[in-house]
Short mmCIF file of C-alpha atoms in Angstrom, two decimals:
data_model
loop_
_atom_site.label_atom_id
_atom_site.label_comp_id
_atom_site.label_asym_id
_atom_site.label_seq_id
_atom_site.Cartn_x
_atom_site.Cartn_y
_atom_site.Cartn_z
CA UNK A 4 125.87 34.71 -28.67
CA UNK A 5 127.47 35.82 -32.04
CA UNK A 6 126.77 33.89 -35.34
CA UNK A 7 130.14 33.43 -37.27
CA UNK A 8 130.29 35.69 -40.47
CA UNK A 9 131.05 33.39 -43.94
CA UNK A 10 134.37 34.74 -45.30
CA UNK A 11 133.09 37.61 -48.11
CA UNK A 12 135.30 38.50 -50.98
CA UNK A 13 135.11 42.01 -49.86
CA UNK A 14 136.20 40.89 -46.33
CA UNK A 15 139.58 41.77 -46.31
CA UNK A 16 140.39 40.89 -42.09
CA UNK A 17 140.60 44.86 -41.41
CA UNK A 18 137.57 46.72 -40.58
CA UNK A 19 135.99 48.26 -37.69
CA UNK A 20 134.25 45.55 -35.51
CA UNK A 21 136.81 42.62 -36.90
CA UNK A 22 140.13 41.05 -35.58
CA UNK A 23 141.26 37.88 -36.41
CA UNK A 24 142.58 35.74 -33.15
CA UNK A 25 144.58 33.69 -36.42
CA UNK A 26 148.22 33.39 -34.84
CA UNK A 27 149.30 30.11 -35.79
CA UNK A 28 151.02 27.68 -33.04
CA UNK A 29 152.88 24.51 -32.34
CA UNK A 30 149.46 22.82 -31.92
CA UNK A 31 148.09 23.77 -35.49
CA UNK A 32 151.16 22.74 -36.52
CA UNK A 33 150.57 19.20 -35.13
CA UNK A 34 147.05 19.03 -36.34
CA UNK A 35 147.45 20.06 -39.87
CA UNK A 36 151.26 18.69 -40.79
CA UNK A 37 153.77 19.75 -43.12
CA UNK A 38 151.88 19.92 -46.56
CA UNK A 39 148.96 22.23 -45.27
CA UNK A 40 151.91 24.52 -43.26
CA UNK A 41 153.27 25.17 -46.78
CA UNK A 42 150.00 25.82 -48.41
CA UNK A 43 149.71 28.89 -45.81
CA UNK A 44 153.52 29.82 -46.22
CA UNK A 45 152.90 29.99 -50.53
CA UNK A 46 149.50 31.92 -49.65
CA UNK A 47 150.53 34.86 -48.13
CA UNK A 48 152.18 37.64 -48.94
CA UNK A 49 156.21 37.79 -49.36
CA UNK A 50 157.72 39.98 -47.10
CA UNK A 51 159.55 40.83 -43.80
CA UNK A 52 158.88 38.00 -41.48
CA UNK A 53 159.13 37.39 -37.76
CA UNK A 54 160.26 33.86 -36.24
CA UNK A 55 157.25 32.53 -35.44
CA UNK A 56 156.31 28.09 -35.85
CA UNK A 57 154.86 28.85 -39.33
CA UNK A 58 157.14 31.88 -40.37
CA UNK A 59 154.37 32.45 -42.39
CA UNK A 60 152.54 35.84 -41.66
CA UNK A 61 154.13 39.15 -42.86
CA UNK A 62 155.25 41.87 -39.94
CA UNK A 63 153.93 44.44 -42.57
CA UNK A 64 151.51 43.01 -44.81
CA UNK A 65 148.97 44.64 -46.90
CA UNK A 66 145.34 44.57 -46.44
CA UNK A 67 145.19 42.66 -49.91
CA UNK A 68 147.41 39.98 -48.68
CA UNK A 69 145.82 39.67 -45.43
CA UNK A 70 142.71 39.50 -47.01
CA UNK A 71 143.58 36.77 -49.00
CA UNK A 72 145.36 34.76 -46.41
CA UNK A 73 141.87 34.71 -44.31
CA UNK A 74 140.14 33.83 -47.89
CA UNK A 75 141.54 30.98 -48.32
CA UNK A 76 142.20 29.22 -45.12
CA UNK A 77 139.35 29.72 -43.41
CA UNK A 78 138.57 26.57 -44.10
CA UNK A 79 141.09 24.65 -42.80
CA UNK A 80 141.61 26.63 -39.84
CA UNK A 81 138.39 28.79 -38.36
CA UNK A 82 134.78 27.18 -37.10
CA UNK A 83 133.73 24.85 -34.00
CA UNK A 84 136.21 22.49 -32.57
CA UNK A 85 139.05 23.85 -34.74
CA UNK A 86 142.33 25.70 -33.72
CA UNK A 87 141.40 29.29 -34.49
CA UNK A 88 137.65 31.17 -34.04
CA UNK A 89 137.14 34.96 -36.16
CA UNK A 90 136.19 37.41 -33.15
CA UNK A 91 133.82 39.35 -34.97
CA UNK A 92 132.51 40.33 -31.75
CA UNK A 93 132.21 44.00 -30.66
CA UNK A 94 130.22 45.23 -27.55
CA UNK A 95 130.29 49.09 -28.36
CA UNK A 96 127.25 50.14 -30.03
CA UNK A 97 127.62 51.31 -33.62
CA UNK A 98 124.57 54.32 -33.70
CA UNK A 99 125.20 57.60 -33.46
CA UNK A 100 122.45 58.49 -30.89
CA UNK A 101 122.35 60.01 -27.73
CA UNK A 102 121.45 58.00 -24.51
CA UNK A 103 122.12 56.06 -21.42
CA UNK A 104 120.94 52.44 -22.95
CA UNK A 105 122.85 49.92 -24.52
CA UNK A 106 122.37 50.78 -28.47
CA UNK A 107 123.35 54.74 -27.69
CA UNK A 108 126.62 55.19 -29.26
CA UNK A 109 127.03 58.33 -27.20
CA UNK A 110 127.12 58.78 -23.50
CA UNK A 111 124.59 61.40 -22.81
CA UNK A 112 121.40 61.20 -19.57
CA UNK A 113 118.49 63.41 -21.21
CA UNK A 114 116.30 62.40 -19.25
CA UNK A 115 117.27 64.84 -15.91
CA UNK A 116 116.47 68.20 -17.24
CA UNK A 117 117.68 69.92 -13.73
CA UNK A 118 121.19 68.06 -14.31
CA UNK A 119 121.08 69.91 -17.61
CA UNK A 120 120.61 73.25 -16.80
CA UNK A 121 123.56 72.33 -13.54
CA UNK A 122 125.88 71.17 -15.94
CA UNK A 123 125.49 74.08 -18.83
CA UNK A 124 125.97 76.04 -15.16
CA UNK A 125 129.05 75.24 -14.68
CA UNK A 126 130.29 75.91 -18.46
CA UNK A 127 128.63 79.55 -17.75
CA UNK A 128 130.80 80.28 -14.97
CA UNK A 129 133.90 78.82 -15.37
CA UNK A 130 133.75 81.14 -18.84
CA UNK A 131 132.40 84.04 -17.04
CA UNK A 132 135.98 83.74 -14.86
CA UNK A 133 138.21 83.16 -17.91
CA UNK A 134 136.12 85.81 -19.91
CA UNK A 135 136.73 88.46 -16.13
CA UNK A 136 140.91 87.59 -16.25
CA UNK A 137 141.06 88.42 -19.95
CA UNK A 138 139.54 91.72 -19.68
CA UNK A 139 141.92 92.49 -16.78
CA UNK A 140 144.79 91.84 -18.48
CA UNK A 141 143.79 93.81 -21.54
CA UNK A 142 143.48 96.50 -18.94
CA UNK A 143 146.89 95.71 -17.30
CA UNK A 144 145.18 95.21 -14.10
CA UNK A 145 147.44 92.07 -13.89
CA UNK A 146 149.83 90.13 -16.09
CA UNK A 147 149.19 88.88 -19.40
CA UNK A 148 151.06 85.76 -18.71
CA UNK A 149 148.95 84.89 -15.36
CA UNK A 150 145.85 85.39 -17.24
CA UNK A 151 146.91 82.65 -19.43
CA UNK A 152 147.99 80.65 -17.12
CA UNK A 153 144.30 80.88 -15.51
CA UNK A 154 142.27 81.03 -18.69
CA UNK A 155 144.57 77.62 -19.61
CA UNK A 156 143.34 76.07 -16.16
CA UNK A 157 139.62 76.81 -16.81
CA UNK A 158 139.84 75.03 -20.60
CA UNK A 159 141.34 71.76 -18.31
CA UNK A 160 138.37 72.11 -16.15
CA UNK A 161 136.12 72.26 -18.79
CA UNK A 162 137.31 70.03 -20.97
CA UNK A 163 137.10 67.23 -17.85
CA UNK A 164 133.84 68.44 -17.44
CA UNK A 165 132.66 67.38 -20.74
CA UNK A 166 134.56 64.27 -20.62
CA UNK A 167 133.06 63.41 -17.20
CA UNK A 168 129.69 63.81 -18.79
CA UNK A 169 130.21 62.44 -21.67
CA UNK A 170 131.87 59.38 -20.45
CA UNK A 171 129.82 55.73 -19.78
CA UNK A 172 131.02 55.87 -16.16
CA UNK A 173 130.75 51.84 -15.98
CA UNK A 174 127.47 50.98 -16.80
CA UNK A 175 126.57 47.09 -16.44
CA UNK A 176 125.69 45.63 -20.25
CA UNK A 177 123.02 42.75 -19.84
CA UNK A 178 125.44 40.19 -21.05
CA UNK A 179 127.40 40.70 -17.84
CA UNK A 180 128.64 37.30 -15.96
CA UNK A 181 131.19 37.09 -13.11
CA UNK A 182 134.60 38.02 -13.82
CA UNK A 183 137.62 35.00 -13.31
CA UNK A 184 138.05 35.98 -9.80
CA UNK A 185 134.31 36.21 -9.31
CA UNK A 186 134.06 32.61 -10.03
CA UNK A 187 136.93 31.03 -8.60
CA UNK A 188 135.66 32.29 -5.46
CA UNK A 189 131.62 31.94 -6.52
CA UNK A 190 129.84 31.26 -3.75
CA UNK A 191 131.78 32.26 -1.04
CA UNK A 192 130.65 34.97 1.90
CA UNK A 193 133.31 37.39 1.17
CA UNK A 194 132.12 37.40 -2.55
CA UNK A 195 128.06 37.19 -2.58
CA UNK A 196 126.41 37.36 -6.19
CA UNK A 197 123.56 39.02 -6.70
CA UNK A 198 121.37 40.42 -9.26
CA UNK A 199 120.21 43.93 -10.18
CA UNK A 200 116.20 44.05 -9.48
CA UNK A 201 115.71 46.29 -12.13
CA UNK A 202 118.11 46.22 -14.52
CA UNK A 203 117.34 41.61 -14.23
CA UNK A 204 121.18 41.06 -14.48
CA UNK A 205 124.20 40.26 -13.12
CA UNK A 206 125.22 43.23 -10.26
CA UNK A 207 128.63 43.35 -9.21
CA UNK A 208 130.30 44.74 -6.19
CA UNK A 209 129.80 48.01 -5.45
CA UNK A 210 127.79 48.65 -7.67
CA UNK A 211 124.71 50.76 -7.48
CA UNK A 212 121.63 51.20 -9.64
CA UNK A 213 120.79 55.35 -10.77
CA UNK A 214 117.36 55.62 -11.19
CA UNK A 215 118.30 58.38 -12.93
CA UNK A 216 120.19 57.23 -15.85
CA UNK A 217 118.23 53.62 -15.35
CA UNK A 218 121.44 52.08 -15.26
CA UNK A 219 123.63 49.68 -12.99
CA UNK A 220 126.60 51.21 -12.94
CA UNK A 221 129.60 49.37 -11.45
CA UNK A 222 131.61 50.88 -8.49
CA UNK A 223 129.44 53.80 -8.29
CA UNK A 224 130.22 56.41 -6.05
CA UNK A 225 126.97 59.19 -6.73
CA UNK A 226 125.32 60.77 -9.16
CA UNK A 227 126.33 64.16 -9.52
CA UNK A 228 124.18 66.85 -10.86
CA UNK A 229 126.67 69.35 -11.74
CA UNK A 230 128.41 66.55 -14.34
CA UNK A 231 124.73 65.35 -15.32
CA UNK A 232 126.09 61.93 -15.08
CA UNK A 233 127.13 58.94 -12.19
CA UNK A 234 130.35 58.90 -11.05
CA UNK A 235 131.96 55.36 -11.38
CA UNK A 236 134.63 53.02 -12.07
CA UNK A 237 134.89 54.66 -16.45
CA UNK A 238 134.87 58.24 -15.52
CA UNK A 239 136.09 58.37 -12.58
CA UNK A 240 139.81 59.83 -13.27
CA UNK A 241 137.95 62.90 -15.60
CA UNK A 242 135.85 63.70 -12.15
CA UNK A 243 139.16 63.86 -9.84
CA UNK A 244 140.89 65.66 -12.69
CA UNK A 245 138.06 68.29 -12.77
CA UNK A 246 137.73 68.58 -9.48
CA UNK A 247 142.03 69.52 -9.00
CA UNK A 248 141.63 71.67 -11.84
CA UNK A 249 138.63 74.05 -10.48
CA UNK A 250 140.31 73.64 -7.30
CA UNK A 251 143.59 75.34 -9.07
CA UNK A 252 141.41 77.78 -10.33
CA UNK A 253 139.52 78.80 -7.31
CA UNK A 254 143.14 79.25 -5.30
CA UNK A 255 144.87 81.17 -8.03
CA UNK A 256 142.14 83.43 -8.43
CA UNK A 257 141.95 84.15 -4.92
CA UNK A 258 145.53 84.61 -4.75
CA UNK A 259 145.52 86.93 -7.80
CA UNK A 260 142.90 88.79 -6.86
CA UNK A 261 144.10 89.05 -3.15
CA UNK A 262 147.41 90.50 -4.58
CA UNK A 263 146.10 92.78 -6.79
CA UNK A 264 144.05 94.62 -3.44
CA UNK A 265 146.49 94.30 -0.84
CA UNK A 266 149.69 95.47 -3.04
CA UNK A 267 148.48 97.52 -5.60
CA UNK A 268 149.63 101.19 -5.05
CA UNK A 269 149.02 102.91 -8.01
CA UNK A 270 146.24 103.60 -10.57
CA UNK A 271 148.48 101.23 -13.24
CA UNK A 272 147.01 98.12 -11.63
CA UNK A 273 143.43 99.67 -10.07
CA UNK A 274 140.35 98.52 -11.66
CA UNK A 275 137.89 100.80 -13.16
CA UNK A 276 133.89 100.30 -11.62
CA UNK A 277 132.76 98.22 -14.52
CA UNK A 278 135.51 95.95 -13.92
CA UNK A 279 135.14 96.45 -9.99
CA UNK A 280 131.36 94.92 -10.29
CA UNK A 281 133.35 91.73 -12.38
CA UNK A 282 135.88 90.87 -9.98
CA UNK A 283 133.12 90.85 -6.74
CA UNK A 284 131.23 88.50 -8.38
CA UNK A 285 134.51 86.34 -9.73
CA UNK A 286 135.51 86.45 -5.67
CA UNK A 287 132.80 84.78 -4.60
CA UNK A 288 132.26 82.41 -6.84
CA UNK A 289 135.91 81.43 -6.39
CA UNK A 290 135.10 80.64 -2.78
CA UNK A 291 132.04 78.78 -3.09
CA UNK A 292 134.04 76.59 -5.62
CA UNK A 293 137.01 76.55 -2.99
CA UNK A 294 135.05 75.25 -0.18
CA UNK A 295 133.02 73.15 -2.68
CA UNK A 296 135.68 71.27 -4.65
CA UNK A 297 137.34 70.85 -1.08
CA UNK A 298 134.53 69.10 0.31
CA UNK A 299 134.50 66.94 -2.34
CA UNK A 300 138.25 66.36 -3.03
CA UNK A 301 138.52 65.23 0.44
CA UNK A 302 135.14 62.54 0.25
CA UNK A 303 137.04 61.06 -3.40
CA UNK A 304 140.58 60.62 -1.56
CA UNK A 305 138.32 58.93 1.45
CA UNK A 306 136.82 56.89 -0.67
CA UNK A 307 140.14 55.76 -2.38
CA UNK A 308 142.01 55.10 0.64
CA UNK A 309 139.06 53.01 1.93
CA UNK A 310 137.38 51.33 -1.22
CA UNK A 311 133.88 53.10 0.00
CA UNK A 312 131.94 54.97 -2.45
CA UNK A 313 129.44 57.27 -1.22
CA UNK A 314 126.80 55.68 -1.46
CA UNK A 315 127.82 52.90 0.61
CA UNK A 316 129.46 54.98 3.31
CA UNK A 317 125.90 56.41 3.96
CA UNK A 318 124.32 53.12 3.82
CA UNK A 319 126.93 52.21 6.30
CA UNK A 320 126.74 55.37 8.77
CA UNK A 321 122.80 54.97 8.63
CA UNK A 322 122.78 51.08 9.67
CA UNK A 323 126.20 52.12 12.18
CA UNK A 324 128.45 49.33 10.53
CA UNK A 325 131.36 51.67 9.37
CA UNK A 326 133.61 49.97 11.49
CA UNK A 327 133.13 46.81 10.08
CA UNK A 328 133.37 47.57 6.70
CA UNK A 329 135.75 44.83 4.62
CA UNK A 330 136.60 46.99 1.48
CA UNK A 331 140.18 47.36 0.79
CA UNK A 332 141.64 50.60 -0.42
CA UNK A 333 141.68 51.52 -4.72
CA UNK A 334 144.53 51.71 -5.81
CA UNK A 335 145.82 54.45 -8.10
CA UNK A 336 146.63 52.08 -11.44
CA UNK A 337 142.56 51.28 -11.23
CA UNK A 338 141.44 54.79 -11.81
CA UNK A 339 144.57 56.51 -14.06
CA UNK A 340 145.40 53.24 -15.63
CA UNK A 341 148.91 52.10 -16.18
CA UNK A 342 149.88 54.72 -19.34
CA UNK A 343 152.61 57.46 -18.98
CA UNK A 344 152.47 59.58 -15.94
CA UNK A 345 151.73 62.57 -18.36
CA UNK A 346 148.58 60.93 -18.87
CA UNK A 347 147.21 61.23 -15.35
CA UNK A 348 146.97 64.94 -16.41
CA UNK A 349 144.80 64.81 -19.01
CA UNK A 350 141.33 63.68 -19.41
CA UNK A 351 142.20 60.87 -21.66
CA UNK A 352 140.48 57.43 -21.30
CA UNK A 353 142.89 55.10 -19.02
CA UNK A 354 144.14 52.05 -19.79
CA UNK A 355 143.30 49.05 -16.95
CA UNK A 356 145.55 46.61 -16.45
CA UNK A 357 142.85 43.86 -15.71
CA UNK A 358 139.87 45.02 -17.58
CA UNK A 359 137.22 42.88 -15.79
CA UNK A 360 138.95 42.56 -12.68
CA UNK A 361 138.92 46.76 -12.60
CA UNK A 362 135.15 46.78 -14.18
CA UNK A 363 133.69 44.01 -11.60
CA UNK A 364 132.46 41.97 -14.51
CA UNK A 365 132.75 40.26 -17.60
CA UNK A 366 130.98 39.09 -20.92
CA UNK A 367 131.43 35.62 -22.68
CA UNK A 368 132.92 36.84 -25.51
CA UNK A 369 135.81 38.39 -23.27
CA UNK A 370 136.27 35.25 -21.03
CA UNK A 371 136.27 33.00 -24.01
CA UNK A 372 139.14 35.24 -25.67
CA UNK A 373 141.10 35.03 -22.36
CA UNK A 374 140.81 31.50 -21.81
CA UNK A 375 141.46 30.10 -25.54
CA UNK A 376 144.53 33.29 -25.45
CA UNK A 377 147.32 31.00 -24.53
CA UNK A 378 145.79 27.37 -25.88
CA UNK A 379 143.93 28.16 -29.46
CA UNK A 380 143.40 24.48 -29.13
CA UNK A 381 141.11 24.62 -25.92
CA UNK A 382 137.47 23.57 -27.73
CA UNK A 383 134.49 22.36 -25.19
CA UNK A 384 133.94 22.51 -21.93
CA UNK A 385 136.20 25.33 -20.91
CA UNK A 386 136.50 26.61 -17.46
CA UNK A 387 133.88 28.99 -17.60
CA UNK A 388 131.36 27.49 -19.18
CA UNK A 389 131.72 29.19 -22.64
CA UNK A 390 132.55 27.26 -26.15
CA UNK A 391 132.84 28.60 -29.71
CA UNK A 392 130.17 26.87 -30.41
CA UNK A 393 128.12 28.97 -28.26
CA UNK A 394 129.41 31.74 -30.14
CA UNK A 395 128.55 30.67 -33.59
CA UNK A 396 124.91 29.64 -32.53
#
């Protein structure tokens, strides 16, 4: 629960942590009448104006006039049983540390020093290939421009790499309550509830606890020691992204590689020893990655077109119930979001549709913001259980 902030005369309604849900509507218009609608309208600031019931908040205004506006009518419009509530609420941590737990403000499991030294692995050799193409090209072993085009491939890779690791890949805060659908259907068989042993909250479907980052994270699929991080329902787009993009690499190296010792005729495109030794070792590292990323490019599109992680399609060979299983396939909108289609190409967080319903859960504050979204009036007893009052206690 969140205790309601007392207006400030620095507070000027724009700030990190802060948005106003202060839209007025028909019903405020109803409870407050005519002479307190024209104290807002003199209040704020003159300017461009959209047609809303008040016509009385600017479509540009300033921060001072803002400021103002939420000065002085908070009275008459914000606090328990009234028409608007100030959503000072926030539930990303604020400190800059390093961690898996709920105050890190940064993404990062230190606790696995083996997934470390995996993950700095893969920087080492996806830089040792971009660092063996350049040096070939400055040679004029092969062409400038298909260096680039690898070197470019490898910075993708990376660059998903980091964002992979980097990346809270859906970890279960302990404020965590059954999403809408959750509870319409709460208590059903096809939708059992249950509750993390460990973590002593809510667990949603499919979702797994990591001993190694002490976290429940929801729709998990594995932890992977080469990212140093689970794979789940917030990162998993920057792990399919990395994996197509090492993929890329480990075909077009092959490929230019292959070319360059079946066709070459001349001494023009032959290699010298030093960078003989270079392109050996580039080879087969390109086809352990092949087979690798392969392996585990085909288990991710499995697990999409069946809604079974990993984890729970070994549970399920191991107990023989794979052919009952009840999960329905992911679709594509829950992993890359709904943005531009350019976006699917870069590691860029998605945007979700349904938020909870893509997450598996839910926190007060957000159910309380849905419910009051369309009716500001709505005060007690609301569908799920959640006032402002509990909010301001």
């Amino acid at each position: 629960a969140r205790r309601r902030n007392a207006p400030s005369n620095n507070n000027n309604g724009i700030g990190y942590g802060h948005s106003y849900s202060s839209i007025p509507t028909q019903a405020a218009q109803h409870e407050y009448g005519t002479n307190d609608i024209d104290v807002l309208k003199k209040q704020s600031t003159p300017s461009r104006t959209f047609s809303s019931p008040l016509n009385s908040l600017p479509l540009e205004p300033s921060a001072e006039g803002i400021g103002s506006f939420f000065q002085s009518t908070a009275h008459l419009t914000e606090g328990p049983n009234q028409p608007y509530y100030r959503d000072n609420f926030n539930d990303q941590p604020h400190t800059c540390s390093f961690g898996t737990m709920e105050e890190n403000g940064i993404w990062w499991n230190n606790s696995d020093q083996a997934g470390t030294i995996m993950a700095c692995m893969v920087w080492i050799l996806l830089a040792y290939s971009a660092f063996t193409f350049t040096a070939l090209a400055r040679s004029g072993g092969i062409p400038i421009f298909l260096a680039c085009v690898y070197v470019i491939l490898c910075v993708m890779a990376l660059a998903c790499h980091a964002k992979t690791t980097f990346t809270d890949p859906g970890s279960v805060p302990q404020a965590a309550v059954p999403n809408e659908r959750m509870r319409r259907e709460m208590g059903t068989p096809d939708s059992p509830l249950s509750m993390c042993s460990q973590c002593q909250t809510f667990k949603p479907p499919f979702s797994h606890h990591c001993r190694i980052c002490n976290r429940c994270v929801s729709r998990m699929d594995h932890h992977c020691p080469w990212m140093n991080n689970c794979v789940g329902v917030g990162n998993m787009k920057h792990f399919i992204l990395f994996l197509v993009y090492t993929w890329s690499c480990s075909v077009f190296s092959l490929l230019l590689l292959g070319w360059n010792y079946f066709m070459c005729s001349d001494e023009d495109c032959a290699f010298n020893v030093f960078l003989t030794q270079l392109v050996r070792l580039v080879t087969i590292l390109s086809l352990g990655a092949l087979l690798f990323t392969s392996s585990m490019i085909m288990n991710v599109t499995f697990g999409l077109m069946t809604g079974i992680g990993t984890i729970d399609r070994l549970k399920k060979k191991a107990n023989d119930t794979i052919g009952d299983a009840v999960e329905e396939p992911i679709p594509l909108k829950d992993v890359f979001g709904i943005g531009a289609y350019w976006t699917f190409l870069f590691p860029i967080d998605p945007i979700f549709d349904n938020y909870d319903q893509v997450m598996g859960f839910s926190t007060p504050q957000r159910l309380l913001r849905e419910e009051t979204k369309g009716d500001p009036m709505k005060k007690m007893n609301s569908p799920s259980g959640v006032s402002k009052d509990m909010l301001y206690s």
